[in-house]
Tab-separated table of C-alpha atoms (C1' of nucleotides) in Angstrom:
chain	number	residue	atom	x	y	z
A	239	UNK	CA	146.892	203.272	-3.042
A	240	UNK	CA	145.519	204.635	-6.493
A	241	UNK	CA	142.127	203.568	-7.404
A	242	UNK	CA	141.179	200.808	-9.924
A	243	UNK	CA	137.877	202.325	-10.783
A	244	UNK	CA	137.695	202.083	-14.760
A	245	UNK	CA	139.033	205.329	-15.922
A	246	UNK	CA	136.147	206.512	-17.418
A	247	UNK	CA	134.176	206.226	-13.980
A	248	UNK	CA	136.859	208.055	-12.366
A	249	UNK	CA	136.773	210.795	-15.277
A	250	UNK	CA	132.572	211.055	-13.959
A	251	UNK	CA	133.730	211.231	-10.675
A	252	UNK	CA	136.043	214.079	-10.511
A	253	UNK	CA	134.122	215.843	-13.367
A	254	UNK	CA	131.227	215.671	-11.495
A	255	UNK	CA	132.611	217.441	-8.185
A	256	UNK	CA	134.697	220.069	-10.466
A	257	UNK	CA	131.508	221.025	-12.161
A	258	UNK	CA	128.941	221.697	-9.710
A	259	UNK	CA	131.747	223.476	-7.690
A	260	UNK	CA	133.143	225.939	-10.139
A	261	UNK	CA	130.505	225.337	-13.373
A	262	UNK	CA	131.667	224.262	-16.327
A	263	UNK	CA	133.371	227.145	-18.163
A	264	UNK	CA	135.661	227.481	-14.961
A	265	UNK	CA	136.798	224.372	-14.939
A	266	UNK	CA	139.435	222.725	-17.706
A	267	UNK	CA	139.772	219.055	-18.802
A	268	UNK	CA	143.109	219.477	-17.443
A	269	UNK	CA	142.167	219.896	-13.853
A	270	UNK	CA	139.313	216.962	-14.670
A	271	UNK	CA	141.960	214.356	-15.819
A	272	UNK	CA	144.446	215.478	-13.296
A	273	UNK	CA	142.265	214.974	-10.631
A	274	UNK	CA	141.341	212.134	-12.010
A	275	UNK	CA	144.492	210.800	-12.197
A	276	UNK	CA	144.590	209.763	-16.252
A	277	UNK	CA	145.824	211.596	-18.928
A	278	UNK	CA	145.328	214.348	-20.743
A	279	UNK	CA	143.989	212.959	-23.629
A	280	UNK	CA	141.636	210.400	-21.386
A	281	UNK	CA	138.477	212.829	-21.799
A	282	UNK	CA	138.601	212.804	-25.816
A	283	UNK	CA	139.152	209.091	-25.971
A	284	UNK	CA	136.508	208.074	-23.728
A	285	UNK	CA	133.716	210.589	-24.334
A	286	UNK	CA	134.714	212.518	-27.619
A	287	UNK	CA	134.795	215.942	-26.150
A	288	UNK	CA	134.617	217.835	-22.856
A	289	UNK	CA	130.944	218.966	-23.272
A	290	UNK	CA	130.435	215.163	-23.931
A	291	UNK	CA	131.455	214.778	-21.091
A	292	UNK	CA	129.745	217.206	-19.447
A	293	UNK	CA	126.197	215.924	-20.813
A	294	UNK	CA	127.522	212.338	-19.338
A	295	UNK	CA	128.146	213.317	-15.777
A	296	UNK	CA	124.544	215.318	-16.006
A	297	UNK	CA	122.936	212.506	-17.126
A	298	UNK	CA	124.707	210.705	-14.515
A	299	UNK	CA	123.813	213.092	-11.484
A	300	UNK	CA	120.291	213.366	-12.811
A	301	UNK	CA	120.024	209.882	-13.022
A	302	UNK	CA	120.706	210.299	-9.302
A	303	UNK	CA	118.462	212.975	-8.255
A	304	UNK	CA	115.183	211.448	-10.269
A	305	UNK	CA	115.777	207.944	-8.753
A	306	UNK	CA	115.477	209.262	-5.301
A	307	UNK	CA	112.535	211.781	-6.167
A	308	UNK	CA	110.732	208.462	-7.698
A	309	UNK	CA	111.796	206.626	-5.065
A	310	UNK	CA	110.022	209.074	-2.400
A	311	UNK	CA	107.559	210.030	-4.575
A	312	UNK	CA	106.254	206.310	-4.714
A	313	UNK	CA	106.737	205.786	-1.309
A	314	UNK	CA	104.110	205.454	1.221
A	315	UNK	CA	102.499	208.372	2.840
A	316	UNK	CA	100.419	211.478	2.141
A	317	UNK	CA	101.094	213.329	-0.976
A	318	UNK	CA	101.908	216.345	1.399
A	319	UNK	CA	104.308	213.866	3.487
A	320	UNK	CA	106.201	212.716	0.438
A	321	UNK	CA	106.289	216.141	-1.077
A	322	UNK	CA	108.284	217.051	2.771
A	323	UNK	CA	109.890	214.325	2.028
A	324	UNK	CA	110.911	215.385	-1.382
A	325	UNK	CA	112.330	218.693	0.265
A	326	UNK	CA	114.079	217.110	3.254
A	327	UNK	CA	116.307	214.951	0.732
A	328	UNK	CA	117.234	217.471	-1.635
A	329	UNK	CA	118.072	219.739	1.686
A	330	UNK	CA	120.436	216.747	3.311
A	331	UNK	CA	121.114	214.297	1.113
A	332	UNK	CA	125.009	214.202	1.340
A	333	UNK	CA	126.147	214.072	-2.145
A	334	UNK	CA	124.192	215.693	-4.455
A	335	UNK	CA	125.505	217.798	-6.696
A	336	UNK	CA	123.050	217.621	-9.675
A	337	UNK	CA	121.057	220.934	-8.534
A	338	UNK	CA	123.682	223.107	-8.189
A	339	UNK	CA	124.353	222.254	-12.298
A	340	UNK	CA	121.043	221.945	-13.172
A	341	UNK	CA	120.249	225.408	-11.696
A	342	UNK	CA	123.027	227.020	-12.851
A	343	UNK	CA	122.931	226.072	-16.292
A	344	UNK	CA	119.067	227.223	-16.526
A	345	UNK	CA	120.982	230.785	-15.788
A	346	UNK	CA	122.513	231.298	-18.838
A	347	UNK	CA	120.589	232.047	-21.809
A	348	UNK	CA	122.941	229.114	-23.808
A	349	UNK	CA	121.226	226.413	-25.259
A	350	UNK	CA	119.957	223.779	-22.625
A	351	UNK	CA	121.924	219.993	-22.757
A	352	UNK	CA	119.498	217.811	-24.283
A	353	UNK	CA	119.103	215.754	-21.059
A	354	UNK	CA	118.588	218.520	-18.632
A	355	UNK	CA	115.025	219.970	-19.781
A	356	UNK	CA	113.531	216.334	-19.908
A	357	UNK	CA	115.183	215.828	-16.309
A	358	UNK	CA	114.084	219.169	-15.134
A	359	UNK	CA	110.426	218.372	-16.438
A	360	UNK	CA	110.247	214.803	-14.988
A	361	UNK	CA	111.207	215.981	-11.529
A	362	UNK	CA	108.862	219.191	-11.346
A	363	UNK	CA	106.163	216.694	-13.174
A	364	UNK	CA	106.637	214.491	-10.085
A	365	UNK	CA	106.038	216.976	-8.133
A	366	UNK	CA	103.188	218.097	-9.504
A	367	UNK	CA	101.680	214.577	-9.775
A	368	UNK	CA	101.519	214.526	-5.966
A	369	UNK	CA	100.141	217.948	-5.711
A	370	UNK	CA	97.341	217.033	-8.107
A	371	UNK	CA	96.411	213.917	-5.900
A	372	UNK	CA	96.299	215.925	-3.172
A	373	UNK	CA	94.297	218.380	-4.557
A	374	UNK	CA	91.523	215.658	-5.156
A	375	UNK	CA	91.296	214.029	-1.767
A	376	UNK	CA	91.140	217.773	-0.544
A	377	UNK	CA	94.549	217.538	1.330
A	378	UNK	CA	96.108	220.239	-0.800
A	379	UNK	CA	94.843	223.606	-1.491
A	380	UNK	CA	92.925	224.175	-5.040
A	381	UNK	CA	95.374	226.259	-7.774
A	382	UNK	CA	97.823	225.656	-10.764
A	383	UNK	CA	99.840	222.576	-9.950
A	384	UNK	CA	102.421	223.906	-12.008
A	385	UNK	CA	103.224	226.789	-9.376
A	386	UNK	CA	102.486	224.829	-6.848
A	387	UNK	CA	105.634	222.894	-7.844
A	388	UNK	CA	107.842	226.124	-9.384
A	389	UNK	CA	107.105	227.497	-5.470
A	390	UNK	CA	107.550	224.322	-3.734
A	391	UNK	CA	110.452	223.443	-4.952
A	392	UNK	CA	112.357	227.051	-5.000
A	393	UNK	CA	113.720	227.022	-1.766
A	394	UNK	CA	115.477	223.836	-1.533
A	395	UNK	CA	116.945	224.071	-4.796
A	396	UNK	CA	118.684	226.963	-4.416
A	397	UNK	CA	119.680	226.413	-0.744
A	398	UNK	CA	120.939	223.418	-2.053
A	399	UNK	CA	122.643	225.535	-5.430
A	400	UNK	CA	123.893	228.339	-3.036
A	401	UNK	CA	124.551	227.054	0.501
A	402	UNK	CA	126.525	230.165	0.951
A	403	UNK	CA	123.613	231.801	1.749
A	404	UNK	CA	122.727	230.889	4.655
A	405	UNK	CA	126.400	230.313	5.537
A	406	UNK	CA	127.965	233.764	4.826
A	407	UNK	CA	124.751	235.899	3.930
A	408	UNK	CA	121.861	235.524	6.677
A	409	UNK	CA	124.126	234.103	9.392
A	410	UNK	CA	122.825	230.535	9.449
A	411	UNK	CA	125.298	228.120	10.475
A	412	UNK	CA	124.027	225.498	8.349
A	413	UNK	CA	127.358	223.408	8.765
A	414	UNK	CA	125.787	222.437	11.995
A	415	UNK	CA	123.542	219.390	12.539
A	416	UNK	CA	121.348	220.836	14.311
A	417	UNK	CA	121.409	224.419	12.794
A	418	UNK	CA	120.787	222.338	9.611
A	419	UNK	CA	117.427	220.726	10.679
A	420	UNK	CA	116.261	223.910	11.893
A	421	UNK	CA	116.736	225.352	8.875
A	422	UNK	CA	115.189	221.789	6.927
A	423	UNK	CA	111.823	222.255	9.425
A	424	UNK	CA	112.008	225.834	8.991
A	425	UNK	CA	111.259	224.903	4.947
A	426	UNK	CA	109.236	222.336	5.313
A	427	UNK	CA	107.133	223.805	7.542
A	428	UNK	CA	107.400	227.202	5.177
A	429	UNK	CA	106.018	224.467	2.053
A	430	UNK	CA	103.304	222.753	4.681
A	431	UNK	CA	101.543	226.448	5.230
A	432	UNK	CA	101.708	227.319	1.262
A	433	UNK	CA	99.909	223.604	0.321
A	434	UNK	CA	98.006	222.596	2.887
A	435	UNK	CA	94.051	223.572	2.979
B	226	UNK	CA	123.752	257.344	-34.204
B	227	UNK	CA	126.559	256.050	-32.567
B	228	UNK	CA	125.951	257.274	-28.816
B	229	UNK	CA	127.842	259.734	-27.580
B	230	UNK	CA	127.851	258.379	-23.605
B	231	UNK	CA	131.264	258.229	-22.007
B	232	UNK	CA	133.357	254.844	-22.377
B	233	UNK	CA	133.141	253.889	-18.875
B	234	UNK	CA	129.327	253.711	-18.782
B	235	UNK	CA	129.047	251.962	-22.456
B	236	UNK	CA	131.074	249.046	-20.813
B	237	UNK	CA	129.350	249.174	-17.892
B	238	UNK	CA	126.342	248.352	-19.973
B	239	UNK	CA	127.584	246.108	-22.408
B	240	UNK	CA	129.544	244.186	-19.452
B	241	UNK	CA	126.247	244.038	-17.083
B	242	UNK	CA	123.808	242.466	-19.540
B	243	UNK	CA	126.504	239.838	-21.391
B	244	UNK	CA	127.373	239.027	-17.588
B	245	UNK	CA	124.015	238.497	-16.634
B	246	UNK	CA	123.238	236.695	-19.533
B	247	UNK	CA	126.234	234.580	-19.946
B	248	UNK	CA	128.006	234.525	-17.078
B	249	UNK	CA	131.690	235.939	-16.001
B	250	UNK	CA	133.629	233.374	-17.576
B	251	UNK	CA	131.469	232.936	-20.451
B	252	UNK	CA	131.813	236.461	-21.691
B	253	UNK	CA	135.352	237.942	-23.081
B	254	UNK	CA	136.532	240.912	-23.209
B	255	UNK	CA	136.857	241.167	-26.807
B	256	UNK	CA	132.895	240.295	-26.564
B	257	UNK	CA	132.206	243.345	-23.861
B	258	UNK	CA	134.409	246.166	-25.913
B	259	UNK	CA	133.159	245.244	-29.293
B	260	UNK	CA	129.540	245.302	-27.863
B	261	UNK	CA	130.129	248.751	-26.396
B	262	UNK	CA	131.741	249.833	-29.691
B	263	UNK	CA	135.109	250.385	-27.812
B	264	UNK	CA	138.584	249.542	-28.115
B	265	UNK	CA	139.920	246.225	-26.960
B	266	UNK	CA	142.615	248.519	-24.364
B	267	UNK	CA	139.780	250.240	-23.111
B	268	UNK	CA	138.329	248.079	-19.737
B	269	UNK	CA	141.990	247.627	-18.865
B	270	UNK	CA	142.998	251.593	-19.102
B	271	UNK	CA	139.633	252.481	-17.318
B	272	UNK	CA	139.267	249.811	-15.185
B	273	UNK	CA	142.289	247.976	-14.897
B	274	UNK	CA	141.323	244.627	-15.730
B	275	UNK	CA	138.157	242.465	-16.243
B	276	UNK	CA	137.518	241.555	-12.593
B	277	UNK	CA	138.017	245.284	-11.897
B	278	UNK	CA	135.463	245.492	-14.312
B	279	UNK	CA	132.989	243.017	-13.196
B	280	UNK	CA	133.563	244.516	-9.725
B	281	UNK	CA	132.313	247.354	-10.747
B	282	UNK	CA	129.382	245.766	-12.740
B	283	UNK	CA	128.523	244.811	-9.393
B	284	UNK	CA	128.348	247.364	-7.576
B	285	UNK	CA	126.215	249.290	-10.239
B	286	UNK	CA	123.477	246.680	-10.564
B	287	UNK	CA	123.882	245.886	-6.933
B	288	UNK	CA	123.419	249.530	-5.935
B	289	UNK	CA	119.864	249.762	-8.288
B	290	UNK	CA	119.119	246.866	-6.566
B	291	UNK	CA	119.417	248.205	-3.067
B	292	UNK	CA	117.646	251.329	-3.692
B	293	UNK	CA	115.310	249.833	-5.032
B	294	UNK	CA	114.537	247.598	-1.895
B	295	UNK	CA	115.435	250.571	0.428
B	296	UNK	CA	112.807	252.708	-1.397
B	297	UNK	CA	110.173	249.877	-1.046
B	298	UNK	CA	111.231	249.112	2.502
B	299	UNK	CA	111.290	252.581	3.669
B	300	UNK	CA	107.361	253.480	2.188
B	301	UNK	CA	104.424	252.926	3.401
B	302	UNK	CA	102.087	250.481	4.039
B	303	UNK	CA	102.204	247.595	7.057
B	304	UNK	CA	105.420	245.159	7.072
B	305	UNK	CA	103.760	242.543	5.418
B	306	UNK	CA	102.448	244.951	2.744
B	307	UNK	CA	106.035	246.134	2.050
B	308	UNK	CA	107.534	242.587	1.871
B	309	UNK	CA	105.015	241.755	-1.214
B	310	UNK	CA	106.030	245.081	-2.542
B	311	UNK	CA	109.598	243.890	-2.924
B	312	UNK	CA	108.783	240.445	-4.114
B	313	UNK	CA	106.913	241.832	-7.147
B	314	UNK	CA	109.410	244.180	-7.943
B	315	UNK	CA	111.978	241.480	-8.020
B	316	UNK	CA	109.830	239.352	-9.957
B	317	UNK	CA	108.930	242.575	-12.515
B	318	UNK	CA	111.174	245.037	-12.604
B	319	UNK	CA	111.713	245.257	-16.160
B	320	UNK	CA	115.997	245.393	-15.833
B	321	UNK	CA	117.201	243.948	-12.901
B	322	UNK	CA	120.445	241.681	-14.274
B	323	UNK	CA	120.968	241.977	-10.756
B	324	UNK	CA	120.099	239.177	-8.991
B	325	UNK	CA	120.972	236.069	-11.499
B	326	UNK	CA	124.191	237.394	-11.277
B	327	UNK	CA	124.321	237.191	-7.715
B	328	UNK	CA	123.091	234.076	-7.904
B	329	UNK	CA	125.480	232.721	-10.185
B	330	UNK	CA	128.805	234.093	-8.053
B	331	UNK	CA	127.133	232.894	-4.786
B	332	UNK	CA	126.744	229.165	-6.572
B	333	UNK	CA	130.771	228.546	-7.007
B	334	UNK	CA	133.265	227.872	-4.457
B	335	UNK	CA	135.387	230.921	-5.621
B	336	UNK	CA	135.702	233.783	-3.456
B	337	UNK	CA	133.139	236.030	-3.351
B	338	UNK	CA	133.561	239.185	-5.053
B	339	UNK	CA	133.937	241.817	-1.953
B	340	UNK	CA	131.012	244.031	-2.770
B	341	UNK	CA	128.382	241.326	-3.498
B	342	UNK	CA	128.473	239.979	0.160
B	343	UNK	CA	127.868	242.972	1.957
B	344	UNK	CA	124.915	243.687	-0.839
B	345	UNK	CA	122.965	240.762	-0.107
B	346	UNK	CA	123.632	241.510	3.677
B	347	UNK	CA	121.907	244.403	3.529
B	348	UNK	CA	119.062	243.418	1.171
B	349	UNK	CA	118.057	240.184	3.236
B	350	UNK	CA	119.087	242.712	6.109
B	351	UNK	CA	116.152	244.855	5.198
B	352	UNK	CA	113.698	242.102	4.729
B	353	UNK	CA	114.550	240.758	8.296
B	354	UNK	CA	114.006	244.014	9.623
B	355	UNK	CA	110.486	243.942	8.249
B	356	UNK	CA	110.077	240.565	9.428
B	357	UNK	CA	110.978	241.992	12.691
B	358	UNK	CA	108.744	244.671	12.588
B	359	UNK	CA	105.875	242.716	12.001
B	360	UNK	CA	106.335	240.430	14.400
B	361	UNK	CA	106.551	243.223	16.723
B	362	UNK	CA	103.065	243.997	15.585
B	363	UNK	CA	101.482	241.055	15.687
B	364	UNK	CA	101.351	240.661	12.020
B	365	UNK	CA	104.125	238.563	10.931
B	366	UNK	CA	104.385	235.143	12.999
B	367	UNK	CA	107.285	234.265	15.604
B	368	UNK	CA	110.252	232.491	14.017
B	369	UNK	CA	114.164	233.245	12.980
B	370	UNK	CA	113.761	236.253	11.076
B	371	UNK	CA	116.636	235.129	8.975
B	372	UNK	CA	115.113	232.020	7.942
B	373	UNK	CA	111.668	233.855	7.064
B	374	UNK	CA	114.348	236.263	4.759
B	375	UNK	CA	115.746	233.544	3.259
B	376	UNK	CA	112.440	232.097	1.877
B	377	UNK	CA	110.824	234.758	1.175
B	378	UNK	CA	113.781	235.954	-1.149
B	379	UNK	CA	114.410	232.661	-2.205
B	380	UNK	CA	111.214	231.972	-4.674
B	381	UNK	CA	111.429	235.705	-6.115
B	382	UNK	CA	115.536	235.248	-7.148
B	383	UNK	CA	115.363	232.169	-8.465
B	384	UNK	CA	112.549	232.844	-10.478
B	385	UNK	CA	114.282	235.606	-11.705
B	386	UNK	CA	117.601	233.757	-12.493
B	387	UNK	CA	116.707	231.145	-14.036
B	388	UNK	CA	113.237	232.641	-16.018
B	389	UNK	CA	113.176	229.371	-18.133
B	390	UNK	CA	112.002	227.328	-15.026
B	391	UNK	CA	108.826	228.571	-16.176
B	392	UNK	CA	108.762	229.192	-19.243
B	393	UNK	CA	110.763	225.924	-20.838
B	394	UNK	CA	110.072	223.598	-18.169
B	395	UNK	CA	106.881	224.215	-16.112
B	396	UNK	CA	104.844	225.033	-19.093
B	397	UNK	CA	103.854	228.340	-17.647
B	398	UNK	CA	104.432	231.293	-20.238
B	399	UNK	CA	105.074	234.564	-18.342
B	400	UNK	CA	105.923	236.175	-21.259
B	401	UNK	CA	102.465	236.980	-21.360
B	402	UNK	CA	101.744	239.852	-19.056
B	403	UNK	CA	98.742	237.729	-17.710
B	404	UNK	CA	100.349	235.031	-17.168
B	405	UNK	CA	103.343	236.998	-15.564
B	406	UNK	CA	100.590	238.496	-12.972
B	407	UNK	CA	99.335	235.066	-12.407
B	408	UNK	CA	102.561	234.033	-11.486
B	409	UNK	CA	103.611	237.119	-9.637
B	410	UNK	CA	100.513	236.642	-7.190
B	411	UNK	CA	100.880	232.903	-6.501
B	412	UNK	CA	104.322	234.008	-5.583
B	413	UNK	CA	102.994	236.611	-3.173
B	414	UNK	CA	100.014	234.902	-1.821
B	415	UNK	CA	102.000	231.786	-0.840
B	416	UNK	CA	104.679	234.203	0.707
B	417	UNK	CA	102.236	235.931	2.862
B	418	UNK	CA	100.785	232.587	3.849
B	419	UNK	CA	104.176	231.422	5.021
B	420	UNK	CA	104.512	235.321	7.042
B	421	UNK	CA	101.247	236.015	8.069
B	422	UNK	CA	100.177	235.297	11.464
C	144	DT	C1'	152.910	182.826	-28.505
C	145	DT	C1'	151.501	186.032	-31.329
C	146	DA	C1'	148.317	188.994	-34.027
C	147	DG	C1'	145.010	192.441	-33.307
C	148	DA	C1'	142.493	195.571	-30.815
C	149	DC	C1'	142.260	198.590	-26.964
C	150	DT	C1'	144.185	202.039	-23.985
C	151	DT	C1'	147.708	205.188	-22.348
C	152	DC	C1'	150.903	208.714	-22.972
C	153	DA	C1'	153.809	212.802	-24.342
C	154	DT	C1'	153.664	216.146	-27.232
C	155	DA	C1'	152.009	219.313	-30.849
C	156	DC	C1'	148.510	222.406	-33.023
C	157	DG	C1'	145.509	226.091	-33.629
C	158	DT	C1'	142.797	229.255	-31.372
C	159	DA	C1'	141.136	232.328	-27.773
C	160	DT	C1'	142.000	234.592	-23.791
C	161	DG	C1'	143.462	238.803	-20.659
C	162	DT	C1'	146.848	242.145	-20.581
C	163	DA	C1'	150.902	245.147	-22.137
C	164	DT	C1'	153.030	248.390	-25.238
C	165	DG	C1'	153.821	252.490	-27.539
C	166	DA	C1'	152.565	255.386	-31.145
C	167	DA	C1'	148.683	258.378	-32.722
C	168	DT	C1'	145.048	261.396	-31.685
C	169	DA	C1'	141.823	264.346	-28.631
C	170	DT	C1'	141.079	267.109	-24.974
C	171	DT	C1'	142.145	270.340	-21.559
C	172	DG	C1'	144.103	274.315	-19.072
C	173	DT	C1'	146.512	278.428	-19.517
D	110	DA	C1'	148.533	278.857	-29.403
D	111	DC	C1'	150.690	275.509	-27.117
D	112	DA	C1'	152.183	272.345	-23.782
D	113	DA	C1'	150.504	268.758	-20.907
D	114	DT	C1'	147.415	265.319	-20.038
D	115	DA	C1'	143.946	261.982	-21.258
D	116	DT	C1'	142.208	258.770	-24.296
D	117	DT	C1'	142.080	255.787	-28.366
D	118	DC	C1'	143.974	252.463	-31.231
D	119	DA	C1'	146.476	248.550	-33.574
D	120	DT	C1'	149.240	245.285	-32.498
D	121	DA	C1'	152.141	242.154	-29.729
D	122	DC	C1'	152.757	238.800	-25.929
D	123	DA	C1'	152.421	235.115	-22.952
D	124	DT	C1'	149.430	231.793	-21.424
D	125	DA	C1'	145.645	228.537	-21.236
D	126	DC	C1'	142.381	226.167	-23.551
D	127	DG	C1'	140.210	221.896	-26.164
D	128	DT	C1'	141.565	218.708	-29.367
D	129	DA	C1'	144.635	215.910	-32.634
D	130	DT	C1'	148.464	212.883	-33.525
D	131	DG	C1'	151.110	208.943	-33.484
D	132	DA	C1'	154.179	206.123	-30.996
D	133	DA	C1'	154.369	203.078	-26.892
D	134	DG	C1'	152.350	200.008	-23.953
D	135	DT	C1'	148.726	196.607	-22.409
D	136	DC	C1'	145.332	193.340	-22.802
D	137	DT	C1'	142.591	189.606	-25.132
D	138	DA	C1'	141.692	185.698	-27.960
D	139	DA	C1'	143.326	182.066	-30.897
DNA sequence: TTAGACTTCATACGTATGTATGAATATTGT
DNA sequence: ACAATATTCATACATACGTATGAAGTCTAA
């Protein structure tokens, strides 16, 4: 029962999960087109190059992860209920792998992929947006919007980036649904208490 | 002026900061002996072989790390008091390769290097105790100490692994020692809001 | 049906990697 | 001083990598 997905889709695909598990140095466009199930020389035909490639599947993922921050962000709500709501999604949404790469590429002192600072930027900008509007109907503490957002949205991206933390480190079962919202209310409410006047 | 410190400790050095920088797999070997004006045979007759190597990286920067929090943890000065104290040392400590690569190991699926899980055991270890201690006292609200840990540390690594979250993205230049403080207190002041009772 | 373009495939190429080898050189203990 | 040990060094080795090549196969349009 092999898939019919277009090759290069499946290419995305398994490049996608390979990355934001193992990064992109561990991983080799052999295990990519293997998994993928196309051949070897699938990656170069279709995209050019591997870090083609790479810059694809970010754009892709990205593409992802700033729909559904516009999408919430536009929503209905207070700015501080869409900003929880901002944090609850990147915390559960089930397949997300785009902050895992985005974070660990900002740890290397390599030049950025073109489309990740612009993503990075529109997302935090988002944020920001909602902290600013919240600042002027008096809902959200007075200060720099800019570390508003930097603080805000710390915690779930690197939960998100390193779920082994509270897995193997600090004891939290996070594998469990309801160990998981704990921790999710635990943030949010962490996030409420730093914004809120 | 070549320096006259023993092999072992140049590679130490040259290994922790291209690791830190670049990652495991991004660095070679060829990269770490050159760097530490050594032979290419030299990390596998003193070490054994590169993991060896990084293993050992590890538990050098790991160890400056943990003294560093056990000397902060063990002063003076309420809970609460002691918990900033960390979270601007993290933040400003002027080498600490520590934590991004901590970071970095705990984002992949690979198994953890043995060392690095017991480290950040103990460190989050200490900051729950603190937690604990304060909420002995009154000071610190009621909550799952681990959780509190986990946030409070959570801002301060990040920030620290991936330093171009502020500087290339968010617009804010900590470069600048002023700006650095800036940042370093919004840290700290939303912490305690999140901790204090 | 058949020409032309598109896609797959096996294989080859050059390079870089981590490690092994063994001879040369330093260092140490007596 | 000398024997034994410890370290350095150049080089070799096997393997894995990303990419290139060109033949084989497939699809599309007339």
């Amino acid at each position: 029962m092999k898939s019919n997905r277009p090759v290069p889709d499946r290419l995305l695909d398994a490049a996608a999960s390979l990355f934001a598990r193992e990064g992109y140095d561990a991983v080799s466009v052999r295990q990519i087109t293997s998994r993928a199930k196309a051949n070897l020389g699938a990656i170069t035909y279709h995209f050019g190059s591997k870090e083609a490639l790479f810059h694809a599947v970010i754009d892709r993922v990205g593409a992802h992860l700033a729909e559904r921050f516009a999408e919430i962000a536009g929503g209905k709500g207070t700015p501080l209920e869409r900003i929880r709501g901002i944090v609850t999604m990147v915390l559960s949404e089930p397949n997300l792998p785009a902050p895992a790469m985005i974070l660990r590429e900002l740890a290397t002192d390599r030049p950025l992929p073109p489309p990740l600072v612009a993503l990075m930027r529109r997302n935090l900008g988002e944020v920001m947006s909602l902290i600013r509007e919240g600042q002027a109907d008096g809902s959200i503490r007075a200060g720099d919007p800019a570390l508003f957002a930097m603080s805000v949205m710390a915690q779930p991206f690197l939960l998100r980036m390193a779920s082994r933390i509270p897995r193997d480190i600090a004891g939290v079962m996070h594998d469990d649904p309801d160990t998981h919202r704990a921790l999710v209310k635990h943030v949010v409410t962490t996030i409420t208490r730093s914004l809120a006047s």
